GROMACS .gro file of C-alpha atoms in nm:
model
  287
    1MET     CA    1  -2.123   1.360   3.334
    2MET     CA    2  -1.818   1.579   3.377
    3ASP     CA    3  -1.859   1.890   3.593
    4GLU     CA    4  -1.847   2.172   3.337
    5THR     CA    5  -1.674   2.396   3.590
    6VAL     CA    6  -1.371   2.165   3.590
    7LYS     CA    7  -1.106   2.268   3.336
    8THR     CA    8  -0.921   1.978   3.182
    9GLY     CA    9  -0.560   2.008   3.074
   10LEU     CA   10  -0.310   1.813   2.868
   11VAL     CA   11   0.052   1.845   2.987
   12LEU     CA   12   0.322   1.731   2.744
   13GLU     CA   13   0.681   1.670   2.850
   14GLY     CA   14   0.962   1.715   2.598
   15GLY     CA   15   1.241   1.473   2.512
   16ALA     CA   16   1.334   1.553   2.150
   17MET     CA   17   1.270   1.241   1.938
   18ARG     CA   18   1.119   1.064   2.238
   19GLY     CA   19   0.834   1.303   2.159
   20LEU     CA   20   0.726   1.066   1.884
   21PHE     CA   21   0.582   0.856   2.166
   22THR     CA   22   0.371   1.162   2.254
   23ALA     CA   23   0.274   1.198   1.886
   24GLY     CA   24   0.137   0.844   1.888
   25VAL     CA   25  -0.058   0.913   2.208
   26MET     CA   26  -0.200   1.238   2.068
   27ASP     CA   27  -0.310   1.075   1.744
   28VAL     CA   28  -0.509   0.809   1.928
   29MET     CA   29  -0.674   1.075   2.144
   30MET     CA   30  -0.759   1.291   1.842
   31GLU     CA   31  -0.896   0.993   1.651
   32ASN     CA   32  -1.125   0.920   1.948
   33GLY     CA   33  -1.253   1.276   1.975
   34ILE     CA   34  -1.089   1.354   2.309
   35GLU     CA   35  -1.072   1.727   2.371
   36PHE     CA   36  -0.922   1.941   2.646
   37ASP     CA   37  -0.980   2.292   2.768
   38GLY     CA   38  -0.607   2.362   2.750
   39LEU     CA   39  -0.274   2.215   2.651
   40ILE     CA   40   0.075   2.307   2.770
   41GLY     CA   41   0.385   2.171   2.600
   42VAL     CA   42   0.755   2.184   2.668
   43SER     CA   43   1.020   2.150   2.396
   44ALA     CA   44   0.907   1.864   2.168
   45GLY     CA   45   0.586   1.867   2.370
   46SER     CA   46   0.508   2.210   2.227
   47SER     CA   47   0.650   2.173   1.875
   48PHE     CA   48   0.463   1.844   1.834
   49GLY     CA   49   0.170   1.934   2.060
   50CYS     CA   50   0.057   2.229   1.850
   51ASN     CA   51  -0.078   1.968   1.606
   52TYR     CA   52  -0.340   1.878   1.865
   53LYS     CA   53  -0.485   2.227   1.846
   54SER     CA   54  -0.470   2.223   1.465
   55ARG     CA   55  -0.635   1.878   1.469
   56GLN     CA   56  -0.381   1.712   1.240
   57PRO     CA   57  -0.328   1.350   1.346
   58GLY     CA   58  -0.042   1.183   1.162
   59ARG     CA   59   0.139   1.504   1.072
   60VAL     CA   60   0.420   1.479   1.330
   61LEU     CA   61   0.527   1.133   1.220
   62ARG     CA   62   0.483   1.216   0.853
   63TYR     CA   63   0.712   1.517   0.838
   64ASN     CA   64   0.973   1.363   1.067
   65LEU     CA   65   0.996   1.056   0.845
   66LYS     CA   66   1.004   1.261   0.526
   67TYR     CA   67   1.276   1.501   0.638
   68ALA     CA   68   1.484   1.271   0.859
   69GLY     CA   69   1.842   1.308   0.742
   70ASP     CA   70   1.768   1.626   0.545
   71PRO     CA   71   2.050   1.866   0.645
   72ARG     CA   72   1.807   2.157   0.629
   73TYR     CA   73   1.597   1.998   0.904
   74MET     CA   74   1.837   1.861   1.163
   75GLY     CA   75   2.195   1.745   1.188
   76LEU     CA   76   2.562   1.824   1.219
   77ARG     CA   77   2.571   2.032   0.902
   78SER     CA   78   2.304   2.264   1.038
   79LEU     CA   79   2.488   2.289   1.371
   80ILE     CA   80   2.820   2.378   1.205
   81THR     CA   81   2.679   2.629   0.957
   82SER     CA   82   2.419   2.799   1.175
   83GLY     CA   83   2.487   2.708   1.538
   84ASN     CA   84   2.152   2.530   1.552
   85LEU     CA   85   2.118   2.153   1.549
   86VAL     CA   86   1.765   2.195   1.417
   87GLY     CA   87   1.746   2.427   1.117
   88ALA     CA   88   1.568   2.735   1.250
   89GLU     CA   89   1.421   2.878   0.931
   90PHE     CA   90   1.352   2.544   0.763
   91ALA     CA   91   1.198   2.356   1.058
   92TYR     CA   92   0.986   2.636   1.202
   93HIS     CA   93   0.892   2.847   0.901
   94ILE     CA   94   0.949   2.679   0.562
   95LEU     CA   95   0.834   2.329   0.657
   96PRO     CA   96   0.502   2.424   0.825
   97LEU     CA   97   0.412   2.704   0.587
   98GLN     CA   98   0.524   2.559   0.253
   99LEU     CA   99   0.603   2.186   0.263
  100ASP     CA  100   0.383   1.998   0.514
  101ILE     CA  101   0.121   2.262   0.572
  102PHE     CA  102   0.024   2.343   0.929
  103ASP     CA  103  -0.350   2.416   0.943
  104ILE     CA  104  -0.342   2.771   1.074
  105GLN     CA  105  -0.716   2.824   1.039
  106ALA     CA  106  -0.798   2.512   1.242
  107PHE     CA  107  -0.542   2.610   1.508
  108GLU     CA  108  -0.679   2.960   1.549
  109GLN     CA  109  -1.044   2.851   1.551
  110ASN     CA  110  -1.000   2.567   1.802
  111PRO     CA  111  -1.112   2.707   2.143
  112MET     CA  112  -0.858   2.494   2.332
  113ALA     CA  113  -0.595   2.721   2.490
  114PHE     CA  114  -0.238   2.637   2.388
  115TYR     CA  115   0.056   2.728   2.611
  116LEU     CA  116   0.426   2.662   2.575
  117VAL     CA  117   0.722   2.694   2.808
  118ALA     CA  118   1.060   2.850   2.731
  119THR     CA  119   1.347   2.948   2.961
  120ASP     CA  120   1.469   3.305   2.998
  121VAL     CA  121   1.844   3.307   2.934
  122ALA     CA  122   1.897   3.606   3.164
  123ASP     CA  123   1.773   3.443   3.484
  124GLY     CA  124   1.711   3.075   3.405
  125GLN     CA  125   1.343   3.106   3.496
  126PRO     CA  126   1.049   2.966   3.298
  127ALA     CA  127   0.855   3.190   3.063
  128TYR     CA  128   0.500   3.089   2.973
  129TYR     CA  129   0.345   3.196   2.644
  130ARG     CA  130  -0.012   3.151   2.528
  131MET     CA  131  -0.013   3.098   2.153
  132ASP     CA  132  -0.350   3.197   2.008
  133LYS     CA  133  -0.244   3.276   1.652
  134VAL     CA  134   0.020   3.159   1.409
  135ASP     CA  135   0.259   3.427   1.289
  136ARG     CA  136   0.635   3.470   1.280
  137GLU     CA  137   0.654   3.588   1.640
  138SER     CA  138   0.456   3.293   1.778
  139LEU     CA  139   0.656   3.046   1.570
  140GLU     CA  140   0.975   3.190   1.718
  141TRP     CA  141   0.834   3.129   2.065
  142LEU     CA  142   0.761   2.772   1.955
  143ARG     CA  143   1.120   2.740   1.835
  144ALA     CA  144   1.251   2.885   2.160
  145SER     CA  145   1.059   2.626   2.362
  146ALA     CA  146   1.247   2.347   2.183
  147SER     CA  147   1.592   2.511   2.156
  148MET     CA  148   1.820   2.270   2.339
  149PRO     CA  149   2.111   2.429   2.527
  150ALA     CA  150   2.465   2.390   2.389
  151VAL     CA  151   2.343   2.286   2.042
  152THR     CA  152   2.114   2.582   1.971
  153ARG     CA  153   2.161   2.956   1.975
  154PRO     CA  154   1.929   3.147   2.211
  155VAL     CA  155   1.616   3.273   2.038
  156LYS     CA  156   1.518   3.640   2.060
  157VAL     CA  157   1.143   3.666   2.108
  158ASP     CA  158   0.920   3.964   2.035
  159ASP     CA  159   0.988   4.148   2.363
  160GLY     CA  160   1.365   4.130   2.309
  161ARG     CA  161   1.439   3.860   2.564
  162LEU     CA  162   1.658   3.561   2.478
  163MET     CA  163   1.503   3.219   2.530
  164LEU     CA  164   1.608   2.855   2.531
  165ASP     CA  165   1.441   2.519   2.587
  166GLY     CA  166   1.155   2.516   2.838
  167GLY     CA  167   1.273   2.184   2.977
  168ILE     CA  168   1.566   2.361   3.142
  169SER     CA  169   1.339   2.531   3.396
  170ASP     CA  170   0.999   2.357   3.392
  171SER     CA  171   1.011   2.010   3.237
  172ILE     CA  172   0.664   1.895   3.347
  173PRO     CA  173   0.455   2.211   3.397
  174LEU     CA  174   0.172   2.050   3.592
  175ALA     CA  175   0.204   2.296   3.882
  176TYR     CA  176   0.180   2.593   3.647
  177PHE     CA  177  -0.127   2.455   3.474
  178ARG     CA  178  -0.295   2.395   3.807
  179SER     CA  179  -0.210   2.752   3.911
  180ILE     CA  180  -0.405   2.896   3.616
  181GLY     CA  181  -0.714   2.686   3.675
  182TYR     CA  182  -0.664   2.346   3.511
  183SER     CA  183  -0.764   2.112   3.793
  184ARG     CA  184  -0.795   1.781   3.607
  185ASN     CA  185  -0.489   1.701   3.400
  186VAL     CA  186  -0.356   1.431   3.173
  187VAL     CA  187   0.025   1.420   3.179
  188VAL     CA  188   0.216   1.253   2.897
  189LEU     CA  189   0.571   1.158   2.995
  190THR     CA  190   0.843   1.030   2.765
  191GLN     CA  191   1.028   0.841   3.037
  192PRO     CA  192   0.896   0.540   3.232
  193ARG     CA  193   0.719   0.609   3.561
  194ASP     CA  194   1.013   0.476   3.766
  195TYR     CA  195   1.267   0.703   3.595
  196VAL     CA  196   1.487   0.917   3.820
  197LYS     CA  197   1.702   1.190   3.664
  198LYS     CA  198   2.065   1.192   3.773
  199ALA     CA  199   2.276   1.498   3.844
  200SER     CA  200   2.493   1.639   3.566
  201SER     CA  201   2.823   1.824   3.593
  202ARG     CA  202   2.798   2.190   3.691
  203TRP     CA  203   3.152   2.240   3.558
  204LEU     CA  204   3.062   2.091   3.219
  205TRP     CA  205   2.756   2.310   3.181
  206ARG     CA  206   2.954   2.621   3.270
  207VAL     CA  207   3.197   2.530   2.992
  208LEU     CA  208   2.921   2.457   2.741
  209MET     CA  209   2.717   2.765   2.832
  210ARG     CA  210   2.993   3.022   2.871
  211GLY     CA  211   2.837   3.364   2.904
  212HIS     CA  212   2.502   3.220   3.018
  213LYS     CA  213   2.560   3.143   3.386
  214ALA     CA  214   2.190   3.126   3.476
  215ILE     CA  215   2.134   2.852   3.217
  216ALA     CA  216   2.443   2.660   3.330
  217ASP     CA  217   2.324   2.673   3.690
  218ALA     CA  218   1.970   2.569   3.593
  219MET     CA  219   2.103   2.270   3.399
  220ALA     CA  220   2.324   2.167   3.689
  221ARG     CA  221   2.025   2.153   3.924
  222ARG     CA  222   1.773   2.033   3.668
  223HIS     CA  223   1.763   1.684   3.819
  224GLU     CA  224   1.628   1.829   4.144
  225MET     CA  225   1.354   2.021   3.964
  226TYR     CA  226   1.262   1.725   3.744
  227ASN     CA  227   1.247   1.468   4.021
  228SER     CA  228   1.035   1.697   4.240
  229GLN     CA  229   0.795   1.736   3.946
  230LEU     CA  230   0.768   1.359   3.915
  231ARG     CA  231   0.674   1.345   4.283
  232LEU     CA  232   0.405   1.609   4.220
  233VAL     CA  233   0.268   1.400   3.933
  234ASP     CA  234   0.257   1.092   4.158
  235GLU     CA  235   0.077   1.291   4.427
  236GLY     CA  236  -0.180   1.403   4.171
  237VAL     CA  237  -0.242   1.044   4.066
  238ARG     CA  238  -0.300   0.945   4.430
  239GLN     CA  239  -0.540   1.236   4.476
  240GLY     CA  240  -0.729   1.142   4.161
  241ASP     CA  241  -0.682   1.468   3.968
  242THR     CA  242  -0.400   1.352   3.741
  243PHE     CA  243  -0.387   1.077   3.479
  244VAL     CA  244  -0.047   0.968   3.347
  245ILE     CA  245   0.044   0.818   3.012
  246ALA     CA  246   0.405   0.700   2.996
  247PRO     CA  247   0.607   0.426   2.826
  248ASP     CA  248   0.651   0.104   3.020
  249ARG     CA  249   1.026   0.103   2.956
  250PRO     CA  250   1.292   0.342   2.821
  251LEU     CA  251   1.213   0.439   2.464
  252PRO     CA  252   1.460   0.288   2.213
  253ILE     CA  253   1.558   0.610   2.039
  254GLY     CA  254   1.821   0.880   2.081
  255ARG     CA  255   1.725   1.242   2.136
  256VAL     CA  256   1.831   1.345   1.784
  257SER     CA  257   1.797   1.014   1.601
  258THR     CA  258   1.712   1.015   1.229
  259ASP     CA  259   1.656   0.638   1.214
  260LYS     CA  260   1.317   0.603   1.046
  261THR     CA  261   1.260   0.250   1.177
  262LYS     CA  262   1.312   0.368   1.534
  263MET     CA  263   1.089   0.670   1.474
  264LYS     CA  264   0.799   0.455   1.360
  265HIS     CA  265   0.859   0.208   1.644
  266VAL     CA  266   0.849   0.476   1.915
  267TYR     CA  267   0.540   0.635   1.757
  268ASN     CA  268   0.368   0.293   1.759
  269ILE     CA  269   0.461   0.241   2.125
  270GLY     CA  270   0.278   0.566   2.195
  271ARG     CA  271  -0.027   0.452   2.001
  272GLU     CA  272  -0.033   0.112   2.171
  273THR     CA  273   0.003   0.267   2.515
  274ALA     CA  274  -0.279   0.515   2.450
  275GLU     CA  275  -0.509   0.248   2.309
  276ARG     CA  276  -0.451   0.031   2.616
  277LEU     CA  277  -0.521   0.319   2.856
  278LEU     CA  278  -0.807   0.470   2.654
  279PRO     CA  279  -1.099   0.333   2.863
  280GLY     CA  280  -0.946   0.462   3.185
  281LEU     CA  281  -0.863   0.796   3.022
  282ILE     CA  282  -1.219   0.847   2.902
  283GLU     CA  283  -1.355   0.758   3.248
  284PHE     CA  284  -1.111   1.003   3.410
  285LEU     CA  285  -1.215   1.290   3.182
  286THR     CA  286  -1.590   1.231   3.198
  287ARG     CA  287  -1.655   1.142   3.562
   0.00000   0.00000   0.00000
């Protein structure tokens, strides 16, 4: 039997449409009644991961397939007309509240704590937000967590700060979750275990993020942060307090792909991976 004093956590990396792998993993876990004390998501890990707290398996794939290619949802038209690759009002307010209904009651009644990560534009540091209810302010935090730099305008949250994608500053927030008491964690990655992030051009990011030096600098050193977090994950696996679910090979989908065949394929890879690892996952969580 699991020690009831041990808090279990689910840590979800981002990756834009690679997050459909995570959706497949989550659906298998929900279908098998696997629950956690807390969940923390970054970028797509938060915008897709909130469906774990609302207990809505299948929803992530469903709405992405239905609205793929819809200019209100995501695409060049949205970027040109609004400055946001993903339609801010449509994707984060109209879609969940009117079209493919997000179960607010289930979300708010589920005792699992739900955290998300955004990045403060002013200093490039991570900002952590616990989302207990669903209202316009919390949905804007959710949007901020997944607002990719250079293709999204910074999001002003309720305290007046400007935020961008959480993956800029804390891509795999295992250390943060440990720091607030989650000592046994399942980490879902959207890159293979042997992935190593390469450096990107500081000059390019300073051009793309003119006026936001802290974000440009954070993006230029992001590979260092990310690779150190992968080492922390590996250390946790060796120590026995971390369980990793990751694709065996690079996922065959672009970050902003609207190809429905690829979407379903990546989702199914997530399902297959979770089903294969399910016995070990259950043993890890219940020992």
